[in-house]
Coordinates of C-alpha atoms in Angstrom, one line a residue:
X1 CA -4.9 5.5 8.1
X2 CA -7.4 2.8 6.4
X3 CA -6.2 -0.5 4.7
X4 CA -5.4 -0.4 1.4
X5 CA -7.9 -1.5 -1.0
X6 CA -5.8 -3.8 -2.9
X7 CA -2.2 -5.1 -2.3
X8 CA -0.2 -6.1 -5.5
X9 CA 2.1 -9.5 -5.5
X10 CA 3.3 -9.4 -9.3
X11 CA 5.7 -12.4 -10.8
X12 CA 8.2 -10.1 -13.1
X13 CA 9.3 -12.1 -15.7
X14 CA 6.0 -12.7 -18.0
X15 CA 3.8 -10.3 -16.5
X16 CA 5.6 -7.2 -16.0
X17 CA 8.8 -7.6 -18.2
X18 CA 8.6 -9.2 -21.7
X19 CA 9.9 -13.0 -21.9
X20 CA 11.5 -12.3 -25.1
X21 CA 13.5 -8.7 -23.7
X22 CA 13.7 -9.5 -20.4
X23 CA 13.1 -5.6 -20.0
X24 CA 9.6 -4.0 -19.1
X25 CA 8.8 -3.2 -23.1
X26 CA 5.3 -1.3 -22.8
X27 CA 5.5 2.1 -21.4
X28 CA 2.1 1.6 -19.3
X29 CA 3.4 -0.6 -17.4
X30 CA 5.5 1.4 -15.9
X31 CA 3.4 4.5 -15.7
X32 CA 0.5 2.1 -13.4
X33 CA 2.7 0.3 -10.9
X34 CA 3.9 4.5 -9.9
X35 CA 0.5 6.2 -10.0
X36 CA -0.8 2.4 -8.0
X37 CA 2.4 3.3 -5.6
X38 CA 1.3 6.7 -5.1
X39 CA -1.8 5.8 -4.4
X40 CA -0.7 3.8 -1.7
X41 CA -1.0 0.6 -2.7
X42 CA 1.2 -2.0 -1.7
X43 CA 3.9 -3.4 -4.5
X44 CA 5.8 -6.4 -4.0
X45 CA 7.8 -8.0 -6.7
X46 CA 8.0 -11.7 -6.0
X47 CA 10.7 -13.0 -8.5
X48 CA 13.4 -15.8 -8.9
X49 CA 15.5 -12.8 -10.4
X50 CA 18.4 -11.3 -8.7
X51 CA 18.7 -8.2 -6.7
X52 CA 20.9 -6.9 -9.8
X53 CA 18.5 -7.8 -12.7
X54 CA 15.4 -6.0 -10.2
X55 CA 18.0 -2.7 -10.1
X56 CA 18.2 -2.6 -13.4
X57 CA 15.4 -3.8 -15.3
X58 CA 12.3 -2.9 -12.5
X59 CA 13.7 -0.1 -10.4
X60 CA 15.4 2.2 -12.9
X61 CA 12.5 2.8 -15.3
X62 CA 10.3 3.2 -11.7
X63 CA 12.6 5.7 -10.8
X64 CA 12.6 7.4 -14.4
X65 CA 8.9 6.8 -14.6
X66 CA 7.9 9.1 -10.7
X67 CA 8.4 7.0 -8.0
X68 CA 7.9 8.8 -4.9
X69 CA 9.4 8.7 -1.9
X70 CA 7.4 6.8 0.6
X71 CA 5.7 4.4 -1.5
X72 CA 5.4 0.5 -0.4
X73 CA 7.2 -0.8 -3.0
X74 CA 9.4 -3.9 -2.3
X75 CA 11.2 -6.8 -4.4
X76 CA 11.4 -10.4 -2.4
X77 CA 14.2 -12.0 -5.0
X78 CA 16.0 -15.2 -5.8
X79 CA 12.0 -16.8 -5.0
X80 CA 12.4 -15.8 -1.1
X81 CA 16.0 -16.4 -0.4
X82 CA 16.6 -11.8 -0.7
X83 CA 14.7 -9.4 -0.7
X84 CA 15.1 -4.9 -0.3
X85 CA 12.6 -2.0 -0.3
X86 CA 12.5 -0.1 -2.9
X87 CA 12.4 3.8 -3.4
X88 CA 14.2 7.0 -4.1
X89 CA 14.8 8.0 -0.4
X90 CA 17.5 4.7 -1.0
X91 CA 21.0 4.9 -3.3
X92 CA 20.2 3.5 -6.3
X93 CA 16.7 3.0 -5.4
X94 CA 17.2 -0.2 -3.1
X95 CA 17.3 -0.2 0.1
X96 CA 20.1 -2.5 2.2
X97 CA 20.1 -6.0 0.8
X98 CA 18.8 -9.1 3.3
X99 CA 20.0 -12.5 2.4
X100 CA 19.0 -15.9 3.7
X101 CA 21.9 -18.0 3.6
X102 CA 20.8 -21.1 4.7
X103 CA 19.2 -21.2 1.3
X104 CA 22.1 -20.8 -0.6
X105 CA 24.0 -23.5 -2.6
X106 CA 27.5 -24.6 -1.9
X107 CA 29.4 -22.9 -3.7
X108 CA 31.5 -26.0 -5.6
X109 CA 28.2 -26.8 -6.9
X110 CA 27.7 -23.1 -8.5
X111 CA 31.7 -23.6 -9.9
X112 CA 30.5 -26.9 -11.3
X113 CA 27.6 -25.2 -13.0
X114 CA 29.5 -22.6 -14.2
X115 CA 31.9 -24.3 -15.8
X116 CA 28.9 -26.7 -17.1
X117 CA 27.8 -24.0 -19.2
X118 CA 31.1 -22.3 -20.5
X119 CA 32.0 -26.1 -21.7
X120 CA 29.2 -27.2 -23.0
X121 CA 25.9 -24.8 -23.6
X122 CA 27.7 -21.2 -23.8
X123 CA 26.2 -21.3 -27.4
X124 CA 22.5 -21.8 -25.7
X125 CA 22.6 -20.0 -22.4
X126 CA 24.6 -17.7 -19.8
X127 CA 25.5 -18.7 -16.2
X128 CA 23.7 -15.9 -14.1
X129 CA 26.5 -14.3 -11.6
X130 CA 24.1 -12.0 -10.2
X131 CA 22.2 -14.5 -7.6
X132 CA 23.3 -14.8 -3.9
X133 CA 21.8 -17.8 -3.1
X134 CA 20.5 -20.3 -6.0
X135 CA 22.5 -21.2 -9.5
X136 CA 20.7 -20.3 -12.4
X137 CA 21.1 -20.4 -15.9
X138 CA 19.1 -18.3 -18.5
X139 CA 18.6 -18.8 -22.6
X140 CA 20.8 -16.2 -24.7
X141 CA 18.6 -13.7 -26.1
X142 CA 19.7 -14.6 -29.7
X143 CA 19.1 -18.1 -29.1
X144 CA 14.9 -19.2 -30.3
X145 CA 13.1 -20.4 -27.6
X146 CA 12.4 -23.6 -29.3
X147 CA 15.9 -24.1 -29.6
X148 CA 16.5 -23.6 -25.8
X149 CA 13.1 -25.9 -25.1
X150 CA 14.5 -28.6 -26.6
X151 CA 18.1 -28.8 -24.9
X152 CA 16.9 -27.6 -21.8
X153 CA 15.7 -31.1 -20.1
X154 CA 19.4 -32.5 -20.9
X155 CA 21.0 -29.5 -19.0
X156 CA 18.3 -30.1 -16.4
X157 CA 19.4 -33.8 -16.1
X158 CA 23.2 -33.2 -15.7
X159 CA 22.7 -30.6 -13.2
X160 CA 20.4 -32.7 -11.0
X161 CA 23.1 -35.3 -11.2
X162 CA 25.4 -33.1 -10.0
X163 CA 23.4 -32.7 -6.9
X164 CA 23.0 -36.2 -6.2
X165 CA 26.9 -37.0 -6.1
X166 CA 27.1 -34.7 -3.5
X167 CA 24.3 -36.4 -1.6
X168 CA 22.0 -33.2 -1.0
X169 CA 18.6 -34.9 -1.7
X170 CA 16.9 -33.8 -4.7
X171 CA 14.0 -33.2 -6.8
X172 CA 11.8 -31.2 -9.5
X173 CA 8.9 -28.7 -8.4
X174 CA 6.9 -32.2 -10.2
X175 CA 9.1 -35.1 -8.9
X176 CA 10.8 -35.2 -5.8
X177 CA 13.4 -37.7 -5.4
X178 CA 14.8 -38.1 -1.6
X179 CA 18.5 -38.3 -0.8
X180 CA 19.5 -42.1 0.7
X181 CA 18.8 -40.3 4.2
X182 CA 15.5 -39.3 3.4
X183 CA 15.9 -35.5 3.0
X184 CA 15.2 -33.3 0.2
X185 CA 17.3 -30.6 0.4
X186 CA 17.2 -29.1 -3.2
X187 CA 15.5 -29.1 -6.7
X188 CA 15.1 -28.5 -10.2
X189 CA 12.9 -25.9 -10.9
X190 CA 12.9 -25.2 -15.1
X191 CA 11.2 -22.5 -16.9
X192 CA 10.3 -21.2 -20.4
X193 CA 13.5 -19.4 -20.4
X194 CA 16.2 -20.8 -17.2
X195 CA 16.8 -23.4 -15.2
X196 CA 17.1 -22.5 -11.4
X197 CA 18.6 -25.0 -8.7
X198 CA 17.4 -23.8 -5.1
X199 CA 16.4 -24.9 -1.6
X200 CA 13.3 -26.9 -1.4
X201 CA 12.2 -23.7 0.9
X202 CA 12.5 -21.1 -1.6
X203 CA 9.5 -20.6 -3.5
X204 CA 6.6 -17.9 -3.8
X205 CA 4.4 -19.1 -1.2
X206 CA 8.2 -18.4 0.9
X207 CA 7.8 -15.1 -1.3
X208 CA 4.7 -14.0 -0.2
X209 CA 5.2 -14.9 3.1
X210 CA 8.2 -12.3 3.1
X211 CA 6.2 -9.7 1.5
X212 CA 3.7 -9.2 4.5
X213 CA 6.4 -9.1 7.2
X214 CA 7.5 -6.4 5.3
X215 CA 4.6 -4.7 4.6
X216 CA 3.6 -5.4 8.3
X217 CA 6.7 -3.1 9.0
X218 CA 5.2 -0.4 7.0
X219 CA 1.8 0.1 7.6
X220 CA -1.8 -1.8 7.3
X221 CA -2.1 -4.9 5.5
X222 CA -4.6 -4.0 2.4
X223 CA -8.2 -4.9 2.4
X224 CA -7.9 -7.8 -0.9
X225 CA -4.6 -9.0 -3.0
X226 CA -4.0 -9.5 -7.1
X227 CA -1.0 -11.7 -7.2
X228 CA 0.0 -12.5 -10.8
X229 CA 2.6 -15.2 -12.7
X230 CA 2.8 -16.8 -15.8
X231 CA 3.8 -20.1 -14.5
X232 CA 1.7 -22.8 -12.6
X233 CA 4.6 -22.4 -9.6
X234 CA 3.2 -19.0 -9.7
X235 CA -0.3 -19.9 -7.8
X236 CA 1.9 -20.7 -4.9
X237 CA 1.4 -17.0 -4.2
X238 CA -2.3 -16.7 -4.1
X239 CA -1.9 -20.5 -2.4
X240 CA -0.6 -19.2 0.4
X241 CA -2.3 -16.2 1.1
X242 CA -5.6 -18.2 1.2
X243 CA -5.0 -20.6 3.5
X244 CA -3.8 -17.5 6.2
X245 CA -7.1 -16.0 5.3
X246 CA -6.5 -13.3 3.1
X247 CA -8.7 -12.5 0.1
X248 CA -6.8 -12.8 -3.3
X249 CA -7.7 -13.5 -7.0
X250 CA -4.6 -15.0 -8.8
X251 CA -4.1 -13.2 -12.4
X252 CA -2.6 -16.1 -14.7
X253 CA -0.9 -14.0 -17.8
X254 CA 0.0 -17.7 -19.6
X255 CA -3.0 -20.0 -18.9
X256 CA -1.8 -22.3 -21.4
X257 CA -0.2 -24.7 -18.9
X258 CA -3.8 -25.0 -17.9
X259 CA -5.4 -23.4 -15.0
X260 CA -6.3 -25.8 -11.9
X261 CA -8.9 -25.7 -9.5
X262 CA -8.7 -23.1 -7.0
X263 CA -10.4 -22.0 -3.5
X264 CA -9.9 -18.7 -5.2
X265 CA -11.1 -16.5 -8.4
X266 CA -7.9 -16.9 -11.5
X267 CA -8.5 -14.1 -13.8
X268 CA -7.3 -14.7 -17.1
X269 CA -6.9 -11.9 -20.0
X270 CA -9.2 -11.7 -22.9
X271 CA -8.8 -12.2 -26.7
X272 CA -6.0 -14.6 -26.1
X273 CA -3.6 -11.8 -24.6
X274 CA -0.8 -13.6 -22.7
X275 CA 2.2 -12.3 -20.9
X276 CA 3.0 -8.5 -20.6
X277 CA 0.4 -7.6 -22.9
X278 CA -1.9 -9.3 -20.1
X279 CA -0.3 -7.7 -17.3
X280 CA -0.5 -3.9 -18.4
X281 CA -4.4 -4.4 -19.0
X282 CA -4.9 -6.2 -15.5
X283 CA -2.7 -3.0 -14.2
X284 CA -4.9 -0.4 -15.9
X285 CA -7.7 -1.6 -14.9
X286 CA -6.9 -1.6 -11.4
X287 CA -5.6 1.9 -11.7
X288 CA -8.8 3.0 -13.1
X289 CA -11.1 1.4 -10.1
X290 CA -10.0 3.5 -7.9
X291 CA -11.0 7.0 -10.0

């Protein structure tokens, strides 16, 4: 069997499901990633979401939308830390769930931040139970993103506190602050929408790393990759896969963080067309190429 001709490494939030749902809100979408599938292209989702929020939100409307048994479909979750195969030969359309628990946060830390939130920011955001190994927590759907934007970096600053009287060694993806020891254990990592604390070894580049010694498993590694994000921390993807010699063209669906110079093509959409709206045309397109 020959390579295929393109291997897919999509961010989910932003390019595949809306920011503002948090659910995959144009049909299209949906309809591509199968007939892509069944084409046999490889489709990992790389994601800081949970294995629950993938079930739901990704693998159902897959499922309801074709998905056939024996595609190479995968989800690495929680930004490396777990990560399934998905399909329909599987219960519920995920295969058995693999966890990396030397990523995962002590779990007094997680209490703290829970009870952080229902004290003081249940009226701004939700505490995520569904993640195994980093805390996360996520702006309320009724709540305006302004609102959220501008609270966000006081959050931010109580939870990194909370790291640093424990002594774990901390930081942001931007500023990394070593513990008295020297280590760096955890960080900050905030986005348009959450907050996520998690091991200074989680990450996409830990993402896409996964995804090819699961695709490995599976069959040959494709001939080019598209990885796509909507955040700078996204590049890590196409980062990594360049410098272990793999041909990939980063797809950014938010450019408006600015895009940075790259060893590699970054496609951006047209017409000022950002998020999902960018993602299902990149997605068509590549559907089309191969008719």
């Amino acid at each position: 069997m020959s390579a295929p001709r393109l291997g897919l490494l999509l961010d989910v939030d932003g390019p595949i499901a809306s920011p503002v749902s948090r659910t995959i809100a144009i049909p299209g979408i949906v309809a591509d990633l199968v007939a892509l599938a069944a084409e046999g292209i490889p489709v990992v989702f790389n994601t800081g979401r949970s294995d629950a929020f993938i079930r739901e939100q990704v693998v159902k409307p897959l499922l309801d939308g074709g998905l056939a048994p024996g595609g190479r479909v995968h989800a690495i979750c929680e930004k490396g830390a777990v990560w399934c195969s998905i399909g329909p030969q599987y219960p519920d359309g995920m295969g058995a769930i693999s966890v990396a628990e030397d990523l995962a946060l002590p779990r007094d830390y997680a209490d703290e931040m829970r009870a952080l939130v229902r004290s003081d920011y249940a009226d701004l955001v939700f505490f995520d139970e569904t993640k195994r190994a980093m805390v996360s927590v996520e702006q309320r759907v009724d709540v305006p993103n302004a609102t959220y934007l501008a609270r966000q970096p006081q959050f931010d600053a109580r939870a990194m506190a909370a790291l640093e009287r424990r002594g774990l060694g901390v930081g942001r993806v931007d500023d990394v602050r070593p513990a008295a020891d020297g280590s760096v254990q955890w960080r900050i990592d905030p986005t348009i929408i959450s907050t996520d604390v998690e091991s200074m070894r989680s990450g996409k580049d830990l993402g896409a790393e996964r995804s090819l010694e699961l695709l490995a498993e599976d069959g040959e590694l494709p001939v080019a990759w598209r990885t796509m994000g909507d955040s700078r921390s996204d590049y890590a993807m196409a980062d990594w896969l360049h410098a272990n010699g793999h041909d990939v063209a980063h797809v950014d669906v938010r450019p408006s963080d600015g895009v940075p110079e790259t060893p590699y093509p970054v496609l951006t959409a047209p017409d000022g067309v950002i998020h999902d709206e960018a993602g299902a045309r990149f997605l068509a397109d590549w559907r089309r190429a191969a008719d």
